[in-house]
Amino acid sequence: MDQINIVVGGPAGAGIESVAHSLALAFTREGLHAITSSEYENVIRGGHSFASVHAAEKPVQSHQLHYDLLIAMDKNSILLHKDEVDVGGAIIYDNEKIKVDDIEFPEGVVIAQVPLARLAKEAGLALAANVVAVGAALAILDWKQDAMQSVLETIFQRKGEEVVEINHKALAAGFTHVKENITHRIDKKLQGDETKRFLMSGNEAITLGCIRAGIKFLAAYPMTPGSTIMTTLAKEARNYDVVVIHAEDEIAAVNMAIGAGYAGIRAATSTSGGGMALMSEAMSLAGQMEVPVVIFNAQRPGPSTGLPTRTGQADLRMAMHSGQGDFPRLVVAVGDHEECVHLTAEAFNYAEKYQIPVILLTEKYLADQHRSCEFDIADNIAINRGKRIDHVNDPENFKRFADSPDGVSVRSVPGVKGGEHTATSYEHTEYGKAEEEVPGVALMMEKRWRKVESLTEALPPPKTYGEGDDIVVIWGATKNPALGAQQILHDKGFDIKILQLQYIHPFKTEAVLEKIAQRRSLIFIEGNQSGQLEGIFAENTGIRPDHSIRDYYGRPMTAEWIAEEIEKYLTSLT
Amino acid sequence: MDQINIVVGGPAGAGIESVAHSLALAFTREGLHAITSSEYENVIRGGHSFASVHAAEKPVQSHQLHYDLLIAMDKNSILLHKDEVDVGGAIIYDNEKIKVDDIEFPEGVVIAQVPLARLAKEAGLALAANVVAVGAALAILDWKQDAMQSVLETIFQRKGEEVVEINHKALAAGFTHVKENITHRIDKKLQGDETKRFLMSGNEAITLGCIRAGIKFLAAYPMTPGSTIMTTLAKEARNYDVVVIHAEDEIAAVNMAIGAGYAGIRAATSTSGGGMALMSEAMSLAGQMEVPVVIFNAQRPGPSTGLPTRTGQADLRMAMHSGQGDFPRLVVAVGDHEECVHLTAEAFNYAEKYQIPVILLTEKYLADQHRSCEFDIADNIAINRGKRIDHVNDPENFKRFADSPDGVSVRSVPGVKGGEHTATSYEHTEYGKAEEEVPGVALMMEKRWRKVESLTEALPPPKTYGEGDDIVVIWGATKNPALGAQQILHDKGFDIKILQLQYIHPFKTEAVLEKIAQRRSLIFIEGNQSGQLEGIFAENTGIRPDHSIRDYYGRPMTAEWIAEEIEKYLTSLT
Amino acid sequence: MTTPETTLTAKDFSTPNAPSWCPGCGDFGILTSLKKALAEGGYEPHNTVVVSGIGCGSLLPYWVKTYGACTLHGRAIPFATGVKVANHDLNIVVNIGDGDGLGIGMGHFVHFFRRNFDMTVICDNNGVYGLTKGQTSPTAKKGTKTSSTPFGSIEDYVNGPALALQMGATFVARTYSADSPGLTEILKQAMAHRGAAFVDILQPCVTFNKQETYEFYNANIAKNPLETPICETRLDAINFCLTPHEQIPLGIIYKEDAPTYEDSVPQFAKGALRHQDITNIDASAFMHSRS
Amino acid sequence: MTTPETTLTAKDFSTPNAPSWCPGCGDFGILTSLKKALAEGGYEPHNTVVVSGIGCGSLLPYWVKTYGACTLHGRAIPFATGVKVANHDLNIVVNIGDGDGLGIGMGHFVHFFRRNFDMTVICDNNGVYGLTKGQTSPTAKKGTKTSSTPFGSIEDYVNGPALALQMGATFVARTYSADSPGLTEILKQAMAHRGAAFVDILQPCVTFNKQETYEFYNANIAKNPLETPICETRLDAINFCLTPHEQIPLGIIYKEDAPTYEDSVPQFAKGALRHQDITNIDASAFMHSRS
Ligand SMILES: Cc1ncc(C[n+]2csc(CCOP(=O)(O)OP(=O)(O)O)c2C)c(N)n1
Ligand SMILES: Cc1ncc(C[n+]2csc(CCOP(=O)(O)OP(=O)(O)O)c2C)c(N)n1
Ligand code: SF4
Ligand code: SF4
Ligand SMILES: [Mg+2]
Ligand SMILES: [Mg+2]
């Protein structure tokens, strides 16, 4: 499949991500499928960041680390990315700003010198050098300016006609400069279709899932890369009658959400690992009080502050075991944009149906990755609010925590007459009063535990993709790179079966065992050091992997790398 | 082995625990070995609490729930405990206060009517009814008053001669009343030896371990049953030059301790489950910064506030997985008083040697249990402060986080010239500066992980007791009841081997496998609902238990109950 | 607030179980007055929520026949804030302890009053950590000796009313658990007040606080009339709270009409969020704006 | 504090790496003045510890050649307190952000000043959460629009100096990152002060705060002489801070000599705890008292 791959590099603050975003949006408008991927440092300006856009006629599986085109906004970017440009590709840079005498360019790559800064200034805005670069890029790709012009309109319209005008000029300047001075073209012959699509990031997809699920309250405290769930929803607050509170800390945020859940609305909080660590005690509260709440954790690499702007998958065990004591909870991990929407909506359903805390794990790679999406992505979402009542028949005998076969009791919320009760973090009776005696304690402990059983039963079986005797187990955003790897391996004659665990805790042991019953080898790919999913797998099935692939350096895995690693292992088997 | 078993019951605030404590101290002074066990509700006054004393010529393994003597300070206590009195035993109660017409007493038990309140008032202090009861108890046991008189002196001397006098009178009044009015005697023919011993609770033993380990700072926030570590050490602060701060919350407490650890003193914090949940984020900080810190968690049953005054073992997984990301830490669980002292001291050693957070788990049963201890209990404690330096030879090149074969780097602390560096929660270089590039990240991630390997290597193998093909795996304070059960089972012809895991995480897989290599069955006993240790065991060994015994109702297991459960299972095998 | 169909009495707010506090505990007085104030204020059990943290006083929700929640130590305020967001028609009383609300919960206490949600925070101020057996609380005077500070506390005490005032509380009062009429009246006014109210209740802990006993308070309090607040401006009120007085002044220290948080959020204007239909929300605008 | 053998200059407190702040960020001024104040105050690198939380400003320890710690968001104060306990001879500067110290870290901030440990807390007050891309901070004025409050914040802002004063801070000042001499002098005085000092530093965030810019501050500050504090009593100082002023007053607002926490703990009298020998502690008294 032909695919356009562009990378833009430069210091933070130079508009790197907006170049990638606007290109992706332009490709989307032209009926192509685009994704982005970005890497930035923990600084607000300076340092080195880069973002890539990948576009094709069919959905793009995952990003890659070699490109047709490098847009270098500084010298460092040339040095760091020049060898990632494929033969036949090009490097755009500002020849009036960057001296390249000491740089050895790779062979077979065209050096496109474009005076970005000067052209931008001439267009009327020094800051628009990145727009000039986009114009140059389009010309080298032998592409038209139309879609990008409309994208610039969308982006800058709220700043007024004049700003739009200047940006259009900057775009044209870059475009024309290449047309007039550079002959080389990268011709990918991609043809978009007629379907209208839209572009959103993983965190926007989660926000969309929240909106469709009927969220009414999000309380959160900023933490990269989780913050954009809060900020995206905050902007939509008045459109969807949602209240968003930037709380004083994560402990307040999660307790606010739990209070709201207790009082009958769908509420959530979003954060990253350090923030979720602070929510530990409250998770146990929700477990004991049987209050629905959804916690989003966009993972980044730890330990501790770690690598705040990078990606990782090392908070799975924490999600499962934070909070004192044993209590039912659900841990879900999303693999792509569509799952961000749907599993988010399901998270709210499970939270309310089982009256439990649900932790949804995403990760920086997916959280920030933009993707062209179909407009039906948020269709087929059913709302299930569980055992709620708005009228209590026998108030004297209303047992909020009544024992029941599935462990779930009928729930009244403040405002419902006759349903008054105390929800308490202490062990309690079916009525919600303090209980310390063994039979009463046993009744409640076992009632709650029955929810683990009924929930496990209700969860869908794990997903598999493809067939093969070598089974590759993955979770989270490794999904797309792994699917890409599957294709690469297939082309090389290796057929693997991918097993993706979305609902990880509680563990649906029987269903998992069924999926791996026939196998030659079991391979785990994880974005953490200790092999967290491996441990969980072994704990529940007694089966340890035959081979482990782990990447915990903060960068997303590529399909190529995964394919290579798996091929190495499979080759060693034979 | 002959053993005296006394239970005293009554409302909170009636001096129940002090009766048990003073009897245990008196027996200790007479050269016997005593233990106590207590149960109380989450109220300050009223409700039902009870405490028992068990004394014998040899160390008492564990408490039991049947007694020679019941001292009932209210009617409820008669009702709740009368059937726990063995034939030949006696029940002491205040016949002028409690009407017993509607009570059916068990047969073969003597009813000792003692006007406790009146005699106390006559002695000069209405509050001393419990002392009168103690006097009565001693008389029924055909015991002397001497030791108890000296105990009362010890307890009341700081209140003045007069108070001691009154208590002596109250004691004598109960004693004489029985001598004169009740003929029945419980004659256990116990003879103490000449060895001097002392009486301390599990939490006092941890405090003793802290003192011997050279603790200089404890920052804590009260939480039952962890508070007594703080309060015991606070009292000793000036004797051992320790600073104790009652912090504003657990987050402050643990971060204060980590700051102190960074600055070179041995520091700790003590709490229970909910408090430890709040320390989650800071654990990861200590892991990333490589700062030694010790966290004591005296477990009580959750989830959430749960049963604040009861016992349980459900915080093991939380201790292992709290805090974002993967980082080295050590989780230790103590089984008895001697381990409270020694493993506490070792906790500080491991924390400093490996520059990691160490979590020491105890539980309410052990935390509050008093036991007669030998004066050599705190001998043989070696201090190992790890790789510290007080002089830096080459300041320009001082790498605080230098890579090394065992993952441990040489450590300088503020005040040491030339050792200046930044300790940071971000990923960093060997010098402690921010690091985001893959090779640098890999270096540090792998350096730290090497500590897991070297630590695992260094940990002692798990303990076993006895020999047998049926192996019973336990952790924490189940130790003594399990040892008691072993004896009971042996007497019935079943020989079991007990495997106690003290150092649970990291898991010393090879050593564990060796200990269970030869077996017929593997039985786990745990004080939690989900089988946390079972899961850890399976995760690491791939082996799941043949039988699980779990008690999560908040009460300590007895040797009898464990023996019964194991016997049932073993019988089912044959 | 809907008006109750029939007039309720304090009894209608009682639960069958008896409180487990120590005999003589000041918390009994708070419970009694709260039930009275709820009845006299015309509130109904199902439209009232009493949210507490963890502590002796925080057991109170068990014994009030309304909706209630015993949450986490220090977290009553954020939990209650969530309840308010879900249904801002409810009458919400947040019952904090001095350790609970001003120790571990301090961050929430401070930030809460910046928002001016229409809720009433009452503090069982007994100078000790009662439920954990008497350690020093943040409101205990410097030098207090307890098991956690056996050589005397080194910290200055926290002045709850002054702090609430500085952070923007729009109703601040101090009262005494044994002054039943005063306490009841203040609770009524606090609940009727539109905005964030703080009521500091001097509450003798008969078991652990041997300084601030009934005798002490009876001899050292000065009641002010409850018709008008003692101070007219916030700054005066802060000064009043921070200035030492011969006798501890009781009464309504300050009161102010100001827009509530709810007033500033148009999402609330359509009625309680919890009544909104969520079955089929049309999110196409969200998607279109990204196309 | 030991006197340095040779006189050091600000350069001796510099590290080779260049700060990663945005060009023009107010944090540069704070870094420069701090290094100068350390040199001029006669402190030595190895006896100084700069402890920060997480935020833009909190990256500062990386670029001061002393001992340093970038801890957790909001937890610099308790961490630093532990450092002080370990070695109270150290000069400890705690660098908090307004989100860090007055948002998530509020509980610690408040309780810290009740203790009067001899430490200096400085706040990079820029009205935003810089490092997480510009959300509303607790010191942002009501109505502030950022990505977390796109319709304007509803909370009243937090007045750090007033709060520190109310909680017992014994040295409180406000200064401006671009007023290098004033900032340096205040930092020197704050570090020299025996007790808990708080220095609020107005710090322009050139990237995210488009209100409180250099232009704004340059036009709206009023410097007071630094020889004597502006206010003579704590109450006056609180009033001063809470009263609106035409121009934002800079200077030392209040200062007081009072016993420090360390003064009240005899364990410290024998010297820094970290120098005590712990190899063979005799605990027999502990055991004997229980026999
Ligand atoms: C996170 C956490 N830390 C500690 C505790 C233990 N705890 C329970 S109540 C309490 C103090 C109660 O004091 P206060 O709030 O003043 O209420 P009072 O009992 O005096 O009414 C503490 C520390 C807890 N439950 N949770
Ligand atoms: C527990 C936790 N929550 C959230 C974050 C994310 N975070 C990092 S810096 C920051 C805010 C910084 O604001 P401020 O303290 O004002 O410092 P500034 O960047 O403005 O200097 C936040 C929320 C974190 N690191 N840890
Ligand atoms: S301990 Fe004090 S506050 Fe708690 S119930 Fe008893 S008297 Fe009341
Ligand atoms: S974002 Fe603001 S505070 Fe952060 S470095 Fe840039 S200018 Fe400074
Ligand atoms: Mg209290
Ligand atoms: Mg800031």
XYZ file of C-alpha atoms and ligand atoms in Angstrom, chain A residues 44-45, chain D residues 20-27 56-57 126 128 130-131 203-208, ligand 4:
30
model
C 7.719 24.280 26.870
C 10.130 25.819 24.366
C 15.476 24.776 29.655
C 12.964 27.515 30.409
C 11.375 29.492 27.593
C 13.472 32.478 26.548
C 12.375 35.415 28.696
C 10.818 33.300 31.428
C 10.786 34.970 34.825
C 12.403 31.898 36.338
C 8.636 24.835 35.314
C 10.107 26.772 38.195
C 3.089 32.958 37.597
C -0.600 29.412 35.579
C 3.274 26.370 33.163
C 4.696 22.923 32.702
C 7.143 35.670 37.911
C 5.980 36.363 34.374
C 5.233 33.265 32.332
C 5.865 34.660 28.892
C 4.285 31.704 27.176
C 0.991 31.224 28.953
S 5.910 27.997 30.240
Fe 6.005 29.914 31.373
S 6.821 29.368 33.403
Fe 7.247 27.651 31.999
S 9.320 28.043 31.225
Fe 7.890 28.909 29.753
S 7.653 31.055 30.389
Fe 8.574 29.965 32.093
